[in-house]
Structure formats: C-alpha cells, structure tokens
mmCIF file of C-alpha atoms and ligand atoms in Angstrom:
data_model
loop_
_atom_site.group_PDB
_atom_site.id
_atom_site.type_symbol
_atom_site.label_atom_id
_atom_site.label_comp_id
_atom_site.label_asym_id
_atom_site.label_seq_id
_atom_site.Cartn_x
_atom_site.Cartn_y
_atom_site.Cartn_z
ATOM 1 C CA UNK A 1 70.908 40.274 33.672
ATOM 2 C CA UNK A 2 72.228 37.287 31.803
ATOM 3 C CA UNK A 3 70.303 34.028 31.596
ATOM 4 C CA UNK A 4 71.850 31.515 33.946
ATOM 5 C CA UNK A 5 72.073 28.935 31.164
ATOM 6 C CA UNK A 6 72.638 30.519 27.746
ATOM 7 C CA UNK A 7 70.413 28.923 25.023
ATOM 8 C CA UNK A 8 72.209 25.877 23.756
ATOM 9 C CA UNK A 9 73.015 25.984 20.055
ATOM 10 C CA UNK A 10 72.768 22.709 18.196
ATOM 11 C CA UNK A 11 76.291 21.335 18.031
ATOM 12 C CA UNK A 12 75.754 18.550 15.552
ATOM 13 C CA UNK A 13 73.545 18.110 12.427
ATOM 14 C CA UNK A 14 71.599 15.353 14.355
ATOM 15 C CA UNK A 15 70.878 17.778 17.148
ATOM 16 C CA UNK A 16 69.895 20.436 14.699
ATOM 17 C CA UNK A 17 67.451 18.099 12.924
ATOM 18 C CA UNK A 18 65.979 17.077 16.305
ATOM 19 C CA UNK A 19 65.497 20.757 17.231
ATOM 20 C CA UNK A 20 63.754 21.483 13.912
ATOM 21 C CA UNK A 21 61.405 18.455 14.437
ATOM 22 C CA UNK A 22 60.523 19.751 17.932
ATOM 23 C CA UNK A 23 59.777 23.211 16.518
ATOM 24 C CA UNK A 24 57.578 21.730 13.763
ATOM 25 C CA UNK A 25 55.568 19.736 16.315
ATOM 26 C CA UNK A 26 55.056 22.849 18.380
ATOM 27 C CA UNK A 27 53.838 24.833 15.384
ATOM 28 C CA UNK A 28 51.624 21.917 14.230
ATOM 29 C CA UNK A 29 50.093 21.869 17.727
ATOM 30 C CA UNK A 30 49.367 25.604 17.675
ATOM 31 C CA UNK A 31 48.033 25.290 14.113
ATOM 32 C CA UNK A 32 45.709 22.519 15.344
ATOM 33 C CA UNK A 33 44.698 24.654 18.359
ATOM 34 C CA UNK A 34 43.850 27.570 16.140
ATOM 35 C CA UNK A 35 41.831 25.286 13.814
ATOM 36 C CA UNK A 36 39.980 23.862 16.864
ATOM 37 C CA UNK A 37 39.267 27.421 18.019
ATOM 38 C CA UNK A 38 37.923 28.217 14.546
ATOM 39 C CA UNK A 39 35.673 25.155 14.575
ATOM 40 C CA UNK A 40 34.486 26.102 18.043
ATOM 41 C CA UNK A 41 33.825 29.620 16.750
ATOM 42 C CA UNK A 42 31.850 28.324 13.812
ATOM 43 C CA UNK A 43 29.863 25.915 16.079
ATOM 44 C CA UNK A 44 29.174 28.830 18.393
ATOM 45 C CA UNK A 45 28.002 30.958 15.479
ATOM 46 C CA UNK A 46 25.741 28.133 14.235
ATOM 47 C CA UNK A 47 24.430 27.816 17.772
ATOM 48 C CA UNK A 48 23.737 31.552 17.910
ATOM 49 C CA UNK A 49 21.907 31.476 14.609
ATOM 50 C CA UNK A 50 19.884 28.375 15.103
ATOM 51 C CA UNK A 51 18.544 28.743 18.642
ATOM 52 C CA UNK A 52 14.839 29.580 18.689
ATOM 53 C CA UNK A 53 13.760 33.136 18.067
ATOM 54 C CA UNK A 54 12.676 35.801 20.491
ATOM 55 C CA UNK A 55 11.195 38.865 18.798
ATOM 56 C CA UNK A 56 12.339 37.367 15.487
ATOM 57 C CA UNK A 57 15.949 37.530 16.562
ATOM 58 C CA UNK A 58 17.887 34.276 17.278
ATOM 59 C CA UNK A 59 17.879 33.969 21.099
ATOM 60 C CA UNK A 60 21.679 33.630 21.218
ATOM 61 C CA UNK A 61 21.983 37.006 19.596
ATOM 62 C CA UNK A 62 19.014 38.230 21.639
ATOM 63 C CA UNK A 63 21.138 37.597 24.797
ATOM 64 C CA UNK A 64 23.868 39.802 23.413
ATOM 65 C CA UNK A 65 21.391 42.551 22.535
ATOM 66 C CA UNK A 66 19.827 42.344 26.002
ATOM 67 C CA UNK A 67 23.235 42.718 27.578
ATOM 68 C CA UNK A 68 23.720 45.788 25.373
ATOM 69 C CA UNK A 69 20.358 47.084 26.412
ATOM 70 C CA UNK A 70 21.358 46.759 30.025
ATOM 71 C CA UNK A 71 24.475 48.792 29.272
ATOM 72 C CA UNK A 72 22.481 51.349 27.330
ATOM 73 C CA UNK A 73 20.005 51.562 30.214
ATOM 74 C CA UNK A 74 22.836 52.673 32.389
ATOM 75 C CA UNK A 75 23.447 55.316 29.725
ATOM 76 C CA UNK A 76 19.843 56.540 29.930
ATOM 77 C CA UNK A 77 20.469 58.239 33.177
ATOM 78 C CA UNK A 78 19.040 61.717 32.872
ATOM 79 C CA UNK A 79 22.580 63.106 32.999
ATOM 80 C CA UNK A 80 23.527 61.884 29.474
ATOM 81 C CA UNK A 81 22.418 64.382 26.830
ATOM 82 C CA UNK A 82 22.336 64.067 23.015
ATOM 83 C CA UNK A 83 24.528 66.686 21.443
ATOM 84 C CA UNK A 84 22.809 69.988 20.644
ATOM 85 C CA UNK A 85 23.598 72.262 17.696
ATOM 86 C CA UNK A 86 23.275 75.882 16.688
ATOM 87 C CA UNK A 87 19.717 76.507 15.365
ATOM 88 C CA UNK A 88 21.250 77.862 12.085
ATOM 89 C CA UNK A 89 22.292 74.301 11.290
ATOM 90 C CA UNK A 90 18.714 72.980 11.301
ATOM 91 C CA UNK A 91 17.275 71.581 8.075
ATOM 92 C CA UNK A 92 13.920 70.140 7.091
ATOM 93 C CA UNK A 93 14.059 66.343 7.395
ATOM 94 C CA UNK A 94 12.630 64.202 4.638
ATOM 95 C CA UNK A 95 9.225 62.698 5.414
ATOM 96 C CA UNK A 96 9.984 59.231 6.533
ATOM 97 C CA UNK A 97 7.416 56.690 7.609
ATOM 98 C CA UNK A 98 3.684 57.014 7.082
ATOM 99 C CA UNK A 99 2.490 54.132 9.163
ATOM 100 C CA UNK A 100 -0.601 55.283 11.083
ATOM 101 C CA UNK A 101 -0.808 58.579 9.211
ATOM 102 C CA UNK A 102 -3.108 57.477 6.389
ATOM 103 C CA UNK A 103 -6.292 57.469 8.479
ATOM 104 C CA UNK A 104 -9.193 58.641 6.306
ATOM 105 C CA UNK A 105 -10.908 61.718 7.586
ATOM 106 C CA UNK A 106 -8.388 62.498 10.357
ATOM 107 C CA UNK A 107 -9.282 65.945 11.686
ATOM 108 C CA UNK A 108 -6.417 67.683 13.477
ATOM 109 C CA UNK A 109 -8.834 70.282 14.887
ATOM 110 C CA UNK A 110 -10.876 67.587 16.634
ATOM 111 C CA UNK A 111 -7.714 65.778 17.891
ATOM 112 C CA UNK A 112 -7.294 65.168 21.580
ATOM 113 C CA UNK A 113 -4.389 63.467 23.340
ATOM 114 C CA UNK A 114 -5.888 60.556 25.266
ATOM 115 C CA UNK A 115 -3.952 59.392 28.327
ATOM 116 C CA UNK A 116 -4.478 56.239 30.298
ATOM 117 C CA UNK A 117 -3.113 57.024 33.814
ATOM 118 C CA UNK A 118 -1.207 54.385 35.620
ATOM 119 C CA UNK A 119 -3.343 51.979 37.673
ATOM 120 C CA UNK A 120 -6.479 54.042 37.245
ATOM 121 C CA UNK A 121 -9.268 53.374 34.704
ATOM 122 C CA UNK A 122 -10.614 56.837 33.795
ATOM 123 C CA UNK A 123 -8.891 58.201 30.727
ATOM 124 C CA UNK A 124 -7.980 61.899 30.462
ATOM 125 C CA UNK A 125 -8.019 64.017 27.373
ATOM 126 C CA UNK A 126 -5.870 66.993 26.420
ATOM 127 C CA UNK A 127 -6.264 69.649 23.718
ATOM 128 C CA UNK A 128 -3.232 71.032 21.943
ATOM 129 C CA UNK A 129 -3.885 74.351 23.641
ATOM 130 C CA UNK A 130 -3.543 72.704 27.078
ATOM 131 C CA UNK A 131 -0.249 71.306 26.006
ATOM 132 C CA UNK A 132 0.969 74.599 24.541
ATOM 133 C CA UNK A 133 0.083 76.279 27.847
ATOM 134 C CA UNK A 134 2.787 74.299 29.564
ATOM 135 C CA UNK A 135 6.463 75.375 29.632
ATOM 136 C CA UNK A 136 7.881 75.456 26.092
ATOM 137 C CA UNK A 137 11.290 73.807 25.445
ATOM 138 C CA UNK A 138 13.228 74.230 22.188
ATOM 139 C CA UNK A 139 16.155 71.990 21.327
ATOM 140 C CA UNK A 140 18.256 71.555 18.178
ATOM 141 C CA UNK A 141 19.328 67.936 17.885
ATOM 142 C CA UNK A 142 20.074 65.320 15.347
ATOM 143 C CA UNK A 143 17.270 63.107 14.051
ATOM 144 C CA UNK A 144 18.953 59.763 13.268
ATOM 145 C CA UNK A 145 17.162 57.242 11.173
ATOM 146 C CA UNK A 146 18.155 53.602 11.551
ATOM 147 C CA UNK A 147 18.339 53.474 7.718
ATOM 148 C CA UNK A 148 21.571 55.472 8.034
ATOM 149 C CA UNK A 149 20.826 59.131 7.474
ATOM 150 C CA UNK A 150 20.589 61.930 10.001
ATOM 151 C CA UNK A 151 19.613 65.573 9.968
ATOM 152 C CA UNK A 152 19.832 68.438 12.496
ATOM 153 C CA UNK A 153 16.331 69.728 13.454
ATOM 154 C CA UNK A 154 15.003 72.344 15.868
ATOM 155 C CA UNK A 155 12.079 70.984 17.805
ATOM 156 C CA UNK A 156 9.784 72.755 20.197
ATOM 157 C CA UNK A 157 7.183 71.379 22.568
ATOM 158 C CA UNK A 158 6.701 70.457 26.134
ATOM 159 C CA UNK A 159 9.060 68.142 27.885
ATOM 160 C CA UNK A 160 7.377 64.860 28.708
ATOM 161 C CA UNK A 161 8.694 65.351 32.261
ATOM 162 C CA UNK A 162 7.076 68.835 32.489
ATOM 163 C CA UNK A 163 3.753 67.388 31.257
ATOM 164 C CA UNK A 164 3.933 64.770 34.045
ATOM 165 C CA UNK A 165 4.938 67.410 36.606
ATOM 166 C CA UNK A 166 1.680 69.265 35.816
ATOM 167 C CA UNK A 167 -0.442 66.144 35.295
ATOM 168 C CA UNK A 168 0.877 63.305 37.491
ATOM 169 C CA UNK A 169 -0.478 60.494 35.435
ATOM 170 C CA UNK A 170 2.452 58.074 35.758
ATOM 171 C CA UNK A 171 1.999 57.189 39.441
ATOM 172 C CA UNK A 172 -0.655 54.961 41.057
ATOM 173 C CA UNK A 173 -0.929 57.431 43.892
ATOM 174 C CA UNK A 174 -1.347 60.423 41.577
ATOM 175 C CA UNK A 175 1.608 62.007 43.328
ATOM 176 C CA UNK A 176 4.061 63.937 41.158
ATOM 177 C CA UNK A 177 7.465 62.381 40.481
ATOM 178 C CA UNK A 178 9.753 64.467 42.668
ATOM 179 C CA UNK A 179 12.941 63.137 41.217
ATOM 180 C CA UNK A 180 13.014 61.937 37.568
ATOM 181 C CA UNK A 181 16.350 60.096 38.212
ATOM 182 C CA UNK A 182 14.668 58.005 40.928
ATOM 183 C CA UNK A 183 11.054 57.543 40.028
ATOM 184 C CA UNK A 184 8.821 56.833 43.006
ATOM 185 C CA UNK A 185 8.068 53.142 43.775
ATOM 186 C CA UNK A 186 4.485 53.691 42.634
ATOM 187 C CA UNK A 187 5.567 54.993 39.207
ATOM 188 C CA UNK A 188 4.850 53.045 36.032
ATOM 189 C CA UNK A 189 7.947 51.350 34.622
ATOM 190 C CA UNK A 190 6.799 51.761 31.020
ATOM 191 C CA UNK A 191 5.038 54.162 28.636
ATOM 192 C CA UNK A 192 3.328 53.143 25.414
ATOM 193 C CA UNK A 193 2.396 55.592 22.710
ATOM 194 C CA UNK A 194 0.360 55.045 19.586
ATOM 195 C CA UNK A 195 -1.188 56.898 16.681
ATOM 196 C CA UNK A 196 -4.971 57.509 16.988
ATOM 197 C CA UNK A 197 -5.611 54.455 14.764
ATOM 198 C CA UNK A 198 -3.119 52.424 16.746
ATOM 199 C CA UNK A 199 -1.301 51.389 13.465
ATOM 200 C CA UNK A 200 2.132 52.654 14.696
ATOM 201 C CA UNK A 201 3.120 52.330 18.356
ATOM 202 C CA UNK A 202 6.255 52.678 20.393
ATOM 203 C CA UNK A 203 7.279 51.701 23.919
ATOM 204 C CA UNK A 204 9.652 53.533 26.229
ATOM 205 C CA UNK A 205 10.992 52.971 29.680
ATOM 206 C CA UNK A 206 9.741 55.697 32.015
ATOM 207 C CA UNK A 207 13.310 56.914 32.508
ATOM 208 C CA UNK A 208 13.543 57.602 28.713
ATOM 209 C CA UNK A 209 10.191 59.444 28.749
ATOM 210 C CA UNK A 210 11.435 61.547 31.660
ATOM 211 C CA UNK A 211 14.717 62.437 29.976
ATOM 212 C CA UNK A 212 15.079 66.230 29.768
ATOM 213 C CA UNK A 213 15.336 66.089 25.915
ATOM 214 C CA UNK A 214 12.231 63.946 25.397
ATOM 215 C CA UNK A 215 9.510 66.275 24.047
ATOM 216 C CA UNK A 216 5.851 66.115 23.217
ATOM 217 C CA UNK A 217 6.595 68.200 20.217
ATOM 218 C CA UNK A 218 4.314 70.570 18.256
ATOM 219 C CA UNK A 219 6.840 72.723 16.233
ATOM 220 C CA UNK A 220 9.592 71.904 13.825
ATOM 221 C CA UNK A 221 12.213 74.509 12.704
ATOM 222 C CA UNK A 222 10.052 77.363 14.090
ATOM 223 C CA UNK A 223 6.872 76.325 12.241
ATOM 224 C CA UNK A 224 3.846 74.343 13.476
ATOM 225 C CA UNK A 225 4.371 70.708 12.666
ATOM 226 C CA UNK A 226 2.903 69.656 9.254
ATOM 227 C CA UNK A 227 0.659 66.575 9.228
ATOM 228 C CA UNK A 228 3.265 64.430 7.451
ATOM 229 C CA UNK A 229 5.836 65.305 10.144
ATOM 230 C CA UNK A 230 3.382 64.340 12.905
ATOM 231 C CA UNK A 231 0.913 67.166 13.673
ATOM 232 C CA UNK A 232 -0.641 67.949 16.011
ATOM 233 C CA UNK A 233 1.845 66.277 18.386
ATOM 234 C CA UNK A 234 4.819 63.925 17.951
ATOM 235 C CA UNK A 235 7.408 62.401 20.160
ATOM 236 C CA UNK A 236 11.041 63.590 20.078
ATOM 237 C CA UNK A 237 13.531 61.555 22.013
ATOM 238 C CA UNK A 238 17.039 62.377 20.664
ATOM 239 C CA UNK A 239 18.985 59.635 22.368
ATOM 240 C CA UNK A 240 16.987 57.154 20.288
ATOM 241 C CA UNK A 241 16.655 56.467 16.628
ATOM 242 C CA UNK A 242 13.837 57.967 14.592
ATOM 243 C CA UNK A 243 11.830 54.783 14.823
ATOM 244 C CA UNK A 244 10.844 55.833 18.395
ATOM 245 C CA UNK A 245 9.877 59.399 17.382
ATOM 246 C CA UNK A 246 6.208 58.569 16.951
ATOM 247 C CA UNK A 247 4.387 61.011 14.693
ATOM 248 C CA UNK A 248 0.745 61.947 15.484
ATOM 249 C CA UNK A 249 0.530 60.755 19.014
ATOM 250 C CA UNK A 250 -3.086 59.679 19.748
ATOM 251 C CA UNK A 251 -2.786 57.762 23.007
ATOM 252 C CA UNK A 252 -0.353 57.472 25.902
ATOM 253 C CA UNK A 253 -0.671 54.767 28.461
ATOM 254 C CA UNK A 254 1.400 53.849 31.476
ATOM 255 C CA UNK A 255 2.055 50.190 31.911
ATOM 256 C CA UNK A 256 3.645 47.370 34.000
ATOM 257 C CA UNK A 257 4.750 45.397 31.008
ATOM 258 C CA UNK A 258 6.933 46.437 28.059
ATOM 259 C CA UNK A 259 4.489 47.917 25.639
ATOM 260 C CA UNK A 260 4.148 46.722 22.047
ATOM 261 C CA UNK A 261 6.630 48.400 19.727
ATOM 262 C CA UNK A 262 6.170 48.431 15.934
ATOM 263 C CA UNK A 263 9.775 48.080 14.920
ATOM 264 C CA UNK A 264 10.844 45.856 17.815
ATOM 265 C CA UNK A 265 8.233 43.418 16.570
ATOM 266 C CA UNK A 266 10.058 43.538 13.206
ATOM 267 C CA UNK A 267 13.430 42.680 14.699
ATOM 268 C CA UNK A 268 14.931 45.978 15.732
ATOM 269 C CA UNK A 269 16.357 46.543 19.182
ATOM 270 C CA UNK A 270 13.509 47.552 21.573
ATOM 271 C CA UNK A 271 15.566 50.346 23.119
ATOM 272 C CA UNK A 272 16.786 51.749 19.742
ATOM 273 C CA UNK A 273 19.268 53.944 21.547
ATOM 274 C CA UNK A 274 22.382 55.333 19.852
HETATM 275 N N1 MTE B 10 3.314 57.471 12.955
HETATM 276 C C1 MTE B 10 4.497 57.224 12.507
HETATM 277 N N2 MTE B 10 5.562 57.823 13.116
HETATM 278 C C2 MTE B 10 6.819 57.575 12.700
HETATM 279 C C3 MTE B 10 7.085 56.728 11.581
HETATM 280 C C4 MTE B 10 5.995 56.090 11.005
HETATM 281 O O1 MTE B 10 6.080 55.345 10.025
HETATM 282 N N3 MTE B 10 4.708 56.367 11.446
HETATM 283 N N4 MTE B 10 8.392 56.509 11.143
HETATM 284 C C5 MTE B 10 9.515 56.840 12.117
HETATM 285 C C6 MTE B 10 10.748 56.911 11.498
HETATM 286 S S1 MTE B 10 11.515 55.428 10.983
HETATM 287 C C7 MTE B 10 11.475 58.112 11.346
HETATM 288 S S2 MTE B 10 13.072 58.100 10.799
HETATM 289 C C8 MTE B 10 10.865 59.352 11.732
HETATM 290 C C9 MTE B 10 11.016 60.366 10.604
HETATM 291 O O2 MTE B 10 10.465 61.634 10.959
HETATM 292 P P1 MTE B 10 10.159 62.660 9.810
HETATM 293 O O3 MTE B 10 9.243 62.064 8.841
HETATM 294 O O4 MTE B 10 9.607 63.858 10.526
HETATM 295 O O5 MTE B 10 11.507 62.972 9.205
HETATM 296 O O6 MTE B 10 9.501 59.221 12.017
HETATM 297 C C10 MTE B 10 9.216 58.101 12.874
HETATM 298 N N5 MTE B 10 7.872 58.221 13.325
HETATM 299 MO MO1 MO B 11 13.687 55.904 10.579
#
C-alpha cells in the first residue's frame, strides 16, 4: 500500500535548512533524554549503594537479592535435580574451609549427632552406626565452590528426608512428613546445622533439607570421609554452593526463624543456590 501523502521533499534551500534544523532539534532532544536517563541511572545506582545495610549488603541490592531468592525458592521444589554424572568422573576435591574443624581433642569415635527436635526441649543423640543403618543413597554430583571452582564427587550417606522419615524430629506433633513437597503445617520452616564447637554454621529452609539429593553424608568417592572433608558426617546439598555443605555436623536444630549462617553473615546470599 502506498502512503496517502508521499513524504514531501524540500523544494527550496530555505525549506531544506528548516528541515535540517527540525531534525537537529529532535536529535538534541533524544540526546538530552538519553543523558537524563543516564543521570537517573547513576542516581539510582548511588541510591542502591548508599541505602543502609542489611546483612552487610546495601538494602537496595538486598531487595534484588531477595527477589532472586523468591525465584530460586520456586526452583527448590523437590522436582528440580542437580545434574548427576558417571561415577568414573569423580575426583577428590581440594580441602577447602577449616572453620570449626580445628577443635583441640576432637574425638570422632566419641562423636554423636545432637538433634534439637522442633518445638520440644529434649535433645536426641545419634551415633554414626544408627545413621549408617538407615537407607544408603549414593550420588555423583558437582561440588561448586563460590570461589569459582567445581569438581565432580561421589557422595554416600542417608538422605536428610530418609533420616526424618525414620525419626520425625521436624514436626511439633512428632508425626512424619508424609509429603516432602508439602510439609505439614506443624513442620519447622527452617533447619540450622553447626559444627560441634559451633564455629561454622549454616541455615536451610526445610524444603532444601528435604530435597532428594540432600544427604547426611559419611562417604566420599567410595571411602569413609576423612576428618578434613568432614568426618564423621557432613552435609551435601548439590543445588547449593559449597559454603552450605557443612563439614563435621555436630548439631541440627529445627527452628521458626532463619538460623544463623556463617557466610550469609559475611555478605553472601543466604540461599546460596546455583
Ligand atoms: N566446617 C566447615 N565446613 C565447611 C567449610 C568450612 O570452612 N568449615 N567450608 C565450606 C566450603 S566454602 C566448601 S567449598 C566446602 C569444601 O568441601 P571440601 O573441603 O570437602 O572440598 O566445604 C564447606 N564446608
Ligand atoms: Mo567454598
């Protein structure tokens, strides 16, 4: 289809000069608009950086991270799985992070897992034999460190969900969680784990603890865990960065509030998902 009125070409030098002036004004305006957008952007950035901190992160950025966390929470449905690999690809990871592992006189033979059940005061203790008596799960997944390296590792242990199926410690009622995708109303929203000396600690949402790849792990690449890799028991939660894979679990507690988290207190995202 032809335009009803074809664009009018300047007929005279005066008309041409007027048309050029009009075009220059238009482009000056858009240049100005761009500049203003840039200033607004800079002001916005200043605002983001200078608003008061929450967890050591400017609250403007904190809001963005929280929005990301809400998205990643949707991801943490028990249907999303971290990729698994052939066991032949497994390697020994470097020893990374010693916080909480330098306790003088720590005796793995005397170690017990101490659990604070949800809404009840009496603590319960578990030996490594009791944990090994539960169904064993082996997975080969990638351990990803927030520092930028990753390595494929074969882990074996008991699923956190299987531990809670046998010992229903996450509900006020003491009833087992029938459906890990829809935890009962009386289930704890959070789990906190710490080394026996409480020097390193991580927090998880119950949904992450119940994820089918989250293990209370006692073996690495077919061998019993070494002390430096977290013996007698460490956490493995492959949808999250290594910072959440607490080595040498001493205590587990179920909580109403977001538990303290060593690296979240130092500015990393609390969820640390990837
Ligand atoms: N107790 C304890 N657990 C910890 C850490 C730590 O400093 N102390 N560091 C974490 C980090 S940052 C990583 S990447 C992994 C590394 O596990 P690895 O030493 O078995 O490779 O352990 C995690 N668990
Ligand atoms: Mo890490």
